[in-house]
CSV table of C-alpha atoms in Angstrom, one decimal:
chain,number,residue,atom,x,y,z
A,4,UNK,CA,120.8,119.2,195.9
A,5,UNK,CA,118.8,116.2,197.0
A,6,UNK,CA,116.7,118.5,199.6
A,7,UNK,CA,116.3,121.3,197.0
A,8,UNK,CA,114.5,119.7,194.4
A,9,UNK,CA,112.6,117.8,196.7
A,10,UNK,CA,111.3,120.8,198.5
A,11,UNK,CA,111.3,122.9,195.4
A,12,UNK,CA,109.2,120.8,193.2
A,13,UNK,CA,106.6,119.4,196.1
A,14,UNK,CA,106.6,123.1,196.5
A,15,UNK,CA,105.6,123.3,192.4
A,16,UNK,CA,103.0,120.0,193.1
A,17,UNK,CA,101.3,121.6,196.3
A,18,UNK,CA,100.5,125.0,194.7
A,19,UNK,CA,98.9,123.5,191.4
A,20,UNK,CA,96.3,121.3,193.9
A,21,UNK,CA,95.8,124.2,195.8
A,22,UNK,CA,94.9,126.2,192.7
A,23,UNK,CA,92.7,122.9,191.8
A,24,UNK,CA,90.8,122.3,195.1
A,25,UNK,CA,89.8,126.2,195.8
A,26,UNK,CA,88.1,126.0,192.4
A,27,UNK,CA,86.8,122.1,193.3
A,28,UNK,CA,85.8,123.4,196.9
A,29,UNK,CA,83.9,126.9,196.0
A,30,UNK,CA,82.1,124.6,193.0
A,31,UNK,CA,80.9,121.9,195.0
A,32,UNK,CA,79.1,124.6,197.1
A,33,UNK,CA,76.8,124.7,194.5
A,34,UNK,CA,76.1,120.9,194.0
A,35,UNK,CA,75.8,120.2,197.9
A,36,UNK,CA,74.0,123.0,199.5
A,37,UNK,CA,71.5,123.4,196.3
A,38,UNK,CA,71.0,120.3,194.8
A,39,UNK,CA,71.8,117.4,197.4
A,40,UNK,CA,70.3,119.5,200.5
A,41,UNK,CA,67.9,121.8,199.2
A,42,UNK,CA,65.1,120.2,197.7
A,43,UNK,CA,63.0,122.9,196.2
A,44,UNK,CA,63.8,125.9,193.7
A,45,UNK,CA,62.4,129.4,196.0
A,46,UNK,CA,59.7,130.1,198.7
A,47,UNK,CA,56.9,132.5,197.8
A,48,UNK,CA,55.4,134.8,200.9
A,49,UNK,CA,51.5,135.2,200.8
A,50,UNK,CA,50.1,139.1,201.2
A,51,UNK,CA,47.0,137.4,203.0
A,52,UNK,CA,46.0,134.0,202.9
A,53,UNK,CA,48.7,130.9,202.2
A,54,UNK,CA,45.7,128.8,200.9
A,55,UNK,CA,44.4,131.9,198.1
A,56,UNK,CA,48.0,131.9,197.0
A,57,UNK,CA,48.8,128.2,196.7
A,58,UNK,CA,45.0,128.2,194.5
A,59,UNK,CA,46.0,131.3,192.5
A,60,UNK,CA,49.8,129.3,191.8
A,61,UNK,CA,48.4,125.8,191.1
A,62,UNK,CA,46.5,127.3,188.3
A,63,UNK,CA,48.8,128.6,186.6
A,64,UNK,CA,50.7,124.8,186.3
A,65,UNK,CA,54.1,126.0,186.7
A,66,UNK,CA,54.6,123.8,190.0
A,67,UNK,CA,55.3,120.3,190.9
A,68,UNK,CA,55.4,120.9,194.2
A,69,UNK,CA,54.2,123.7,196.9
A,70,UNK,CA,54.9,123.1,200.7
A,71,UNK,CA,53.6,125.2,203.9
A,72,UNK,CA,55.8,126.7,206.3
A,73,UNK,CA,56.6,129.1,208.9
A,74,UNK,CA,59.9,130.9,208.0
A,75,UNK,CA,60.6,133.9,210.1
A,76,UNK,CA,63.9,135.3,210.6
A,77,UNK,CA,64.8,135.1,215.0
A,78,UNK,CA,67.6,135.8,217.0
A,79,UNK,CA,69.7,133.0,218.7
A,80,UNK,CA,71.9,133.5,221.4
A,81,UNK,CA,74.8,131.5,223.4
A,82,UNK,CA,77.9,132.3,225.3
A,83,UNK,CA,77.4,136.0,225.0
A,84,UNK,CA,77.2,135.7,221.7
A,85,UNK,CA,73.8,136.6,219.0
A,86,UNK,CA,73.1,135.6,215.7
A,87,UNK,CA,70.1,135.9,213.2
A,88,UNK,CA,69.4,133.6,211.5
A,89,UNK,CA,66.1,131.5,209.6
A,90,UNK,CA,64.1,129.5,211.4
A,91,UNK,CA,62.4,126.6,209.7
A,92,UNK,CA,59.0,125.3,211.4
A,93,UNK,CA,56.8,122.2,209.4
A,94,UNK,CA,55.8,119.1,210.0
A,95,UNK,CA,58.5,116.0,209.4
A,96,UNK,CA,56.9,114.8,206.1
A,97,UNK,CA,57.8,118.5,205.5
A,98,UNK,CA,61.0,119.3,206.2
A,99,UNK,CA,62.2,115.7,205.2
A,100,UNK,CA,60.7,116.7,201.5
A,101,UNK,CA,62.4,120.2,201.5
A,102,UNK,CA,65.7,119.3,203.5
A,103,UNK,CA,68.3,116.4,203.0
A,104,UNK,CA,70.3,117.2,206.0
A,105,UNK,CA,73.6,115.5,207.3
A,106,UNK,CA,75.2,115.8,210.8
A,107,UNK,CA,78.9,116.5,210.8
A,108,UNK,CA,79.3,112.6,210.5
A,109,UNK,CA,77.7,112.8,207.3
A,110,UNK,CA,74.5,110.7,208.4
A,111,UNK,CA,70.9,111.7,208.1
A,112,UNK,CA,69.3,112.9,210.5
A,113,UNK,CA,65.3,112.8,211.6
A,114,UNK,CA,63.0,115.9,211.4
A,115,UNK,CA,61.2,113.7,214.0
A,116,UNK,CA,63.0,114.3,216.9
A,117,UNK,CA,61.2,116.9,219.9
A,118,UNK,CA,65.0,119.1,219.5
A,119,UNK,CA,66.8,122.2,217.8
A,120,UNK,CA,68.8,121.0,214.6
A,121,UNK,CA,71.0,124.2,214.2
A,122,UNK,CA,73.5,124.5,211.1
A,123,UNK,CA,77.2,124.6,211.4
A,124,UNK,CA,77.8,127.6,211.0
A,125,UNK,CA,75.7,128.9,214.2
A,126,UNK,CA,77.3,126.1,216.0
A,127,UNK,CA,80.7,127.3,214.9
A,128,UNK,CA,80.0,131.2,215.7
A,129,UNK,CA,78.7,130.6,219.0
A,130,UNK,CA,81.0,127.9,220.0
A,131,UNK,CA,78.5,125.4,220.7
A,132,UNK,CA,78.5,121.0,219.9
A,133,UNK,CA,75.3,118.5,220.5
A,134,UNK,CA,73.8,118.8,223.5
A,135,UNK,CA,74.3,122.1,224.6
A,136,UNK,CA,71.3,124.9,225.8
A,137,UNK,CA,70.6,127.8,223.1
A,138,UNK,CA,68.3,130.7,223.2
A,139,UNK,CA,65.5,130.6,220.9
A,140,UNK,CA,63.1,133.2,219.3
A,141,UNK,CA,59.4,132.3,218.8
A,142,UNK,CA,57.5,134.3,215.9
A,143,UNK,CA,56.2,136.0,218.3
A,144,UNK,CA,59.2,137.3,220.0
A,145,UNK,CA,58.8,134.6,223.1
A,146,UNK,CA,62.6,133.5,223.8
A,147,UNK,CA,63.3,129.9,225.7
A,148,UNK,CA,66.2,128.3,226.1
A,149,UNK,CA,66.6,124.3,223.7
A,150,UNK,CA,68.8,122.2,223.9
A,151,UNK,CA,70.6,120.9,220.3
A,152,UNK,CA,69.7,117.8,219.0
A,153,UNK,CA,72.0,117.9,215.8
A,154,UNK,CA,74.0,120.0,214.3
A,155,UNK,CA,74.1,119.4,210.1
A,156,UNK,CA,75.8,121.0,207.2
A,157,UNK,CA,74.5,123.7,205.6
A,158,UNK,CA,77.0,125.6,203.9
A,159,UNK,CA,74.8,129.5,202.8
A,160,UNK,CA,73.2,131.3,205.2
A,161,UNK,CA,72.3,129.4,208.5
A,162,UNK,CA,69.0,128.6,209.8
A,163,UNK,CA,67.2,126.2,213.0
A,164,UNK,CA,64.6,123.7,211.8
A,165,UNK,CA,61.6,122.0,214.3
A,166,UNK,CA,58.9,120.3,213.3
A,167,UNK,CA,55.8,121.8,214.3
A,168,UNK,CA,55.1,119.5,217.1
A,169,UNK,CA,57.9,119.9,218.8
A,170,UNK,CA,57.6,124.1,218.2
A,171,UNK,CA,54.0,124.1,219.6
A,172,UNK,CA,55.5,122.4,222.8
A,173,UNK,CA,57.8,124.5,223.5
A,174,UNK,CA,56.3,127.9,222.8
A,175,UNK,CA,52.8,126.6,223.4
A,176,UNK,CA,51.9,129.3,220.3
A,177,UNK,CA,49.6,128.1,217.6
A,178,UNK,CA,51.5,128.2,213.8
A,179,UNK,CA,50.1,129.9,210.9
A,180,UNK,CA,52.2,129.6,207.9
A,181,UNK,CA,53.2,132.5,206.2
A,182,UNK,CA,55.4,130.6,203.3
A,183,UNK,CA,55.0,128.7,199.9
A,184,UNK,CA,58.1,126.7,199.4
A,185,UNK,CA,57.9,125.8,195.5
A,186,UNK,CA,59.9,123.6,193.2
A,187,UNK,CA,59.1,124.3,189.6
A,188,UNK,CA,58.4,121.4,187.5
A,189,UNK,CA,61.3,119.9,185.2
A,190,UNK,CA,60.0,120.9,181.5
A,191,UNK,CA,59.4,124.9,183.2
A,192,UNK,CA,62.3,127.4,183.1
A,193,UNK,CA,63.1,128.9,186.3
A,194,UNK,CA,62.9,132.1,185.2
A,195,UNK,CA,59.6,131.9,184.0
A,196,UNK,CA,58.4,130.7,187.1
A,197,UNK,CA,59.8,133.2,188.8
A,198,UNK,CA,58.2,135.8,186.9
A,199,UNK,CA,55.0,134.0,187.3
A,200,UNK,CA,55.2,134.2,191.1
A,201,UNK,CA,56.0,138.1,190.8
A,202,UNK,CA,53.4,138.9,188.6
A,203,UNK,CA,50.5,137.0,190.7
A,204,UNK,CA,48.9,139.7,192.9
A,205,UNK,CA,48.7,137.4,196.2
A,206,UNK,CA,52.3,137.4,196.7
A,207,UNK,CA,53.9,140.0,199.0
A,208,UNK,CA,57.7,138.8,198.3
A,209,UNK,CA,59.4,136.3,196.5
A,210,UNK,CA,63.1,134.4,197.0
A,211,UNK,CA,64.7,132.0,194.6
A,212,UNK,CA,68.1,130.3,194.7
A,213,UNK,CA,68.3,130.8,190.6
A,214,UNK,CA,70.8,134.6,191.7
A,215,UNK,CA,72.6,132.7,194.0
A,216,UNK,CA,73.4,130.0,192.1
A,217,UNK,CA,74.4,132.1,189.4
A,218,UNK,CA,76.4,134.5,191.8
A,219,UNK,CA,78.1,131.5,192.9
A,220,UNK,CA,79.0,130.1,189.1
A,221,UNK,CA,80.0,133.7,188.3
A,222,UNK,CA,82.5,133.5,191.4
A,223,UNK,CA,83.4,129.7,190.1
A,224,UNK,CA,84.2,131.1,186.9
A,225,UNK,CA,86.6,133.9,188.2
A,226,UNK,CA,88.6,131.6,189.8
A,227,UNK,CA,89.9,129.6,186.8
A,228,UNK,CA,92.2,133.0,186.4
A,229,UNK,CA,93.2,132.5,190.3
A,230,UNK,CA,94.2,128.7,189.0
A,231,UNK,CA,96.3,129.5,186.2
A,232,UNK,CA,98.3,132.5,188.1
A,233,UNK,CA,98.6,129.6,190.8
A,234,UNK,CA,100.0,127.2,188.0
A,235,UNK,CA,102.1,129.7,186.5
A,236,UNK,CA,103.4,130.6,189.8
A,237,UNK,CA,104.4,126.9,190.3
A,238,UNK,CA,106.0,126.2,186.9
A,239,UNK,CA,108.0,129.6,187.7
A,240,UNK,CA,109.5,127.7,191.1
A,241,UNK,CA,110.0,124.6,188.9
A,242,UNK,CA,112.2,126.2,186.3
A,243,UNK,CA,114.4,128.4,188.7
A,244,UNK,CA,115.3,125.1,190.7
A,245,UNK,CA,115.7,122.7,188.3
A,246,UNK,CA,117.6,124.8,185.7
A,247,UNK,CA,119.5,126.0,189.1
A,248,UNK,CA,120.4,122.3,190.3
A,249,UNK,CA,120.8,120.9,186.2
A,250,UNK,CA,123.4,123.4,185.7
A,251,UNK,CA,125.0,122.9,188.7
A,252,UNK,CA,124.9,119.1,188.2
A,253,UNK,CA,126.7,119.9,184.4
A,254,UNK,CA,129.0,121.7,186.1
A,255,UNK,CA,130.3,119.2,188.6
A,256,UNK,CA,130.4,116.4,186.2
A,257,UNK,CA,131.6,118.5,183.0
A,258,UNK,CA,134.7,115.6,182.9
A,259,UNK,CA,132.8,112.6,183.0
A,260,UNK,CA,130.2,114.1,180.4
A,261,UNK,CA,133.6,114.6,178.2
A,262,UNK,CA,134.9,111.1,179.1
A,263,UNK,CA,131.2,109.6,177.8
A,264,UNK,CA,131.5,111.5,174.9
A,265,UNK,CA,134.9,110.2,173.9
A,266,UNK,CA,133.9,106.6,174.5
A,267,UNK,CA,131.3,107.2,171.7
A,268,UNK,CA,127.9,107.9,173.6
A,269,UNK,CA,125.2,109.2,171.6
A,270,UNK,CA,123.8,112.1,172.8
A,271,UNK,CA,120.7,110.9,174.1
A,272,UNK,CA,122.2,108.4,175.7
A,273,UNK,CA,124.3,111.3,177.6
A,274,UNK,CA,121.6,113.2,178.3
A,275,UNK,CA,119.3,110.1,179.5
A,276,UNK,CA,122.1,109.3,182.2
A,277,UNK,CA,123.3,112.8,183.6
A,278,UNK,CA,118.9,113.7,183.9
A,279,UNK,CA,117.8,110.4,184.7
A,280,UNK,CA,117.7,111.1,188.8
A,281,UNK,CA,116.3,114.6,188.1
A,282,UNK,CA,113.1,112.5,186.7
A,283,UNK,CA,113.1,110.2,189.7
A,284,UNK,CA,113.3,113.2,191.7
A,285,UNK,CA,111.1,115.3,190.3
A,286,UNK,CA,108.4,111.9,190.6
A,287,UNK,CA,109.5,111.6,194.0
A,288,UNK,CA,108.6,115.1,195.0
A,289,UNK,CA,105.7,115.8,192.7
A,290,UNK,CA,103.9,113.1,195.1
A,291,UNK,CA,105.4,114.3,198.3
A,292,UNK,CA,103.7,118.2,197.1
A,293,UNK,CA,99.8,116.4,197.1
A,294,UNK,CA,99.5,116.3,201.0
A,295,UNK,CA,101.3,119.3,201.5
A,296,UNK,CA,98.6,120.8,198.5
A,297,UNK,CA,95.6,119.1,200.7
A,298,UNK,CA,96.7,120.9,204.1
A,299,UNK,CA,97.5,124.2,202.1
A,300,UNK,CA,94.2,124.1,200.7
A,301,UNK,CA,92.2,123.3,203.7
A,302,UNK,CA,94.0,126.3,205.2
A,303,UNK,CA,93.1,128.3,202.5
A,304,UNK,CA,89.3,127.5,202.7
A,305,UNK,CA,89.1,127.8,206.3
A,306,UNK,CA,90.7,131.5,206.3
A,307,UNK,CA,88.6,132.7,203.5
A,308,UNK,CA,84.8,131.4,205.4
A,309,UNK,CA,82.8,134.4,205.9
A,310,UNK,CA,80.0,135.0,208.2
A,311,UNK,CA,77.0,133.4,206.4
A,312,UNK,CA,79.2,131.1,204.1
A,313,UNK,CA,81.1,128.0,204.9
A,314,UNK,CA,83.1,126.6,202.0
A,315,UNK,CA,83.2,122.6,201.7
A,316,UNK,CA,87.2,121.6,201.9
A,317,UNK,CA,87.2,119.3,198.8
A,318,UNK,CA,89.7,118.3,196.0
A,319,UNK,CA,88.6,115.9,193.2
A,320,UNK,CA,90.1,113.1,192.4
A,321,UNK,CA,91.3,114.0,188.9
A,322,UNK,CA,92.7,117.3,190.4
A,323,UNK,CA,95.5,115.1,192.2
A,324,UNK,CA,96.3,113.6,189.1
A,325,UNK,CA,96.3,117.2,186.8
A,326,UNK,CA,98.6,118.2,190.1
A,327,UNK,CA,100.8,115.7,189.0
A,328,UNK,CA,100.9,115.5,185.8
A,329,UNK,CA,101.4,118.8,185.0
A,330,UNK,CA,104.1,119.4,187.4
A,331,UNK,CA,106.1,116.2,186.1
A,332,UNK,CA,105.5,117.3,182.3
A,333,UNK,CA,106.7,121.0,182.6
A,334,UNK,CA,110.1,119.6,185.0
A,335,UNK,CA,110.4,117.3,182.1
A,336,UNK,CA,110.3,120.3,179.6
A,337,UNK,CA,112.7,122.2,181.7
A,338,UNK,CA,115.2,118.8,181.6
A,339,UNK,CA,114.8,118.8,178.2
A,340,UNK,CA,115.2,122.7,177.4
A,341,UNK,CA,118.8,121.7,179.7
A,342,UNK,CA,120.0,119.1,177.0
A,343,UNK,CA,121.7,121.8,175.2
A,344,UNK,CA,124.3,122.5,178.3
A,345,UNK,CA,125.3,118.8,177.9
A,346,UNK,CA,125.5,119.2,174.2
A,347,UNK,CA,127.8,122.1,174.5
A,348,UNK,CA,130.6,120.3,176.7
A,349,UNK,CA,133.9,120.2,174.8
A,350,UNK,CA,135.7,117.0,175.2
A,351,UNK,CA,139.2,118.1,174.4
A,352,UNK,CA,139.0,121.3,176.7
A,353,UNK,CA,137.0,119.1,179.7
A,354,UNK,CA,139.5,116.6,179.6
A,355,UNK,CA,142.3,119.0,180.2
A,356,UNK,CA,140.4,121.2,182.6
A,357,UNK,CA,141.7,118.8,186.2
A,358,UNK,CA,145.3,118.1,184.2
């Protein structure tokens, strides 16, 4: 009986932070990738001139910010393997404004360097760490092999940033920049910005995070349904082993509940000392079920990563504690729902039952 509850409540405990941390994990996507790392609301492609554009946009006063780049999408290519992806080419005083990147330690790293920073998620495809030779594509189609200075976390799409230096070394191509990448100012509504860019007859195509992130808060949203089936599920596996092990507990020690009850126990006091280890227990295994909840939900995370999305594999601090708390207050409900199989015990009949 021990084993049971132990294994049948953890069980209860694990699936409630699992349900928790997919919701905490797909939502702190949002927060990381564009808020802490991305540093600027869309990037804006010029028709002709970058400069005519950037005049045309400051005008209209809808911008705190407008940065130059080269953005082109290129192939990169390792171990027989090919992906496309977005390459990122500005100076350091550039990127740094635009990109607060993080190797997989979790330390910033320098746009300064003369190497390839590559995302995790080409690293991960094409099975490649630090140090290691990858295929490049110039703008202009040239293809040379670099080797990886850092690899960072970047958890949509996946791109390869170099300052401009370092590009112009390697390719020995001059850059023209083809990109505005805008941050609207604070008191502006994204939309409205957006809309401004559209409308201004310079631009030839436009791309703001403001669908994604709502795509992604959409998806956020939908999964409070996946948490309750998850909790439901769990307080289903609760009830079934407790009211299973209770009753089988009542069962076992119908004689001694009959032999309390003669002696003049109250009822509560009956029920306090036949479902008193059930509580223990259940506390017990409720804190057993948050690392088996951790692992399961790391699992979980790691199977659902598609090709241009990596999901962070994070649980919130007050999702352990709504973990436990909710699976210790519905076991307590089902010890209490059980009170009335104690209740029922006959002392007269009991007592006679082993004569």
């Amino acid at each position: 009986r021990f084993m049971m509850t132990l294994i049948g409540i953890a069980g209860c405990s694990a699936l409630m932070l699992t349900g928790f941390g997919i919701r905490d994990s797909i939502g702190s996507l949002i927060n990381l990738q564009y808020h802490k790392i991305i540093q600027f609301d869309g990037k804006i492609e010029a028709k002709d001139k970058l400069k005519d554009l950037q005049d045309s946009l400051a005008n209209t006063k809808y911008f705190s910010s407008m940065i130059e780049v080269l953005s082109y999408p290129t192939k990169v290519k390792a171990n027989d393997h090919e992906k496309i992806v977005e390459a990122y080419i500005a100076s350091d005083q550039s990127l740094r404004k635009l990109f607060k990147l993080t190797d997989m330690a979790n330390k910033k790293i320098s746009f300064g360097d003369q190497g390839l920073i590559v995302s995790r998620g080409i690293a991960k495809g094409l099975k490649l760490k630090e140090g290691d030779m990858i295929q490049v594509e110039s703008k202009k189609g040239q293809v040379i092999s670099l080797a990886i200075k850092h690899i960072v976390n970047y958890y949509t799409f996946n791109g390869i940033w170099l300052n401009d230096q370092a590009y112009q070394n390697y390719f020995k191509e001059d850059i023209t920049n083809n990109y505005l990448f805008v941050k609207a100012k604070k008191n502006v509504n994204i939309t409205q910005a957006e809309k401004v860019a559209i409308d201004n007859p310079n631009v030839d195509r436009i791309d703001f995070s403001r669908s994604l992130v709502n795509n992604f808060n959409q998806m956020k949203n939908g999964l409070n349904a996946i948490v309750w089936v998850l909790i439901f599920s769990s307080m289903v596996l609760a009830f079934v082993v407790l009211h299973n092990l209770i009753s089988l507990n009542i069962a076992e020690r119908v004689r001694e509940i009959a032999t309390l009850k003669v002696l003049g126990f109250r009822k509560s006091e009956i029920s306090r000392y036949i479902l008193q280890e059930n509580i223990l227990l259940t506390i017990i295994a409720a804190l057993l079920g948050l690392p088996l909840g951790v692992i399961l939900n790391a699992y979980i995370m790691q199977t659902i990563q598609v090709e241009n999305i990596i999901f962070p594999i994070m649980i919130h601090p007050l999702s352990y504690l709504y973990a436990f708390l909710l699976t210790f207050m519905f076991s307590s409900l089902v010890a209490i729902f059980m009170r009335k199989y104690i209740y029922r015990v006959k002392m007269v009949e009991s007592l006679k039952s082993l004569e």
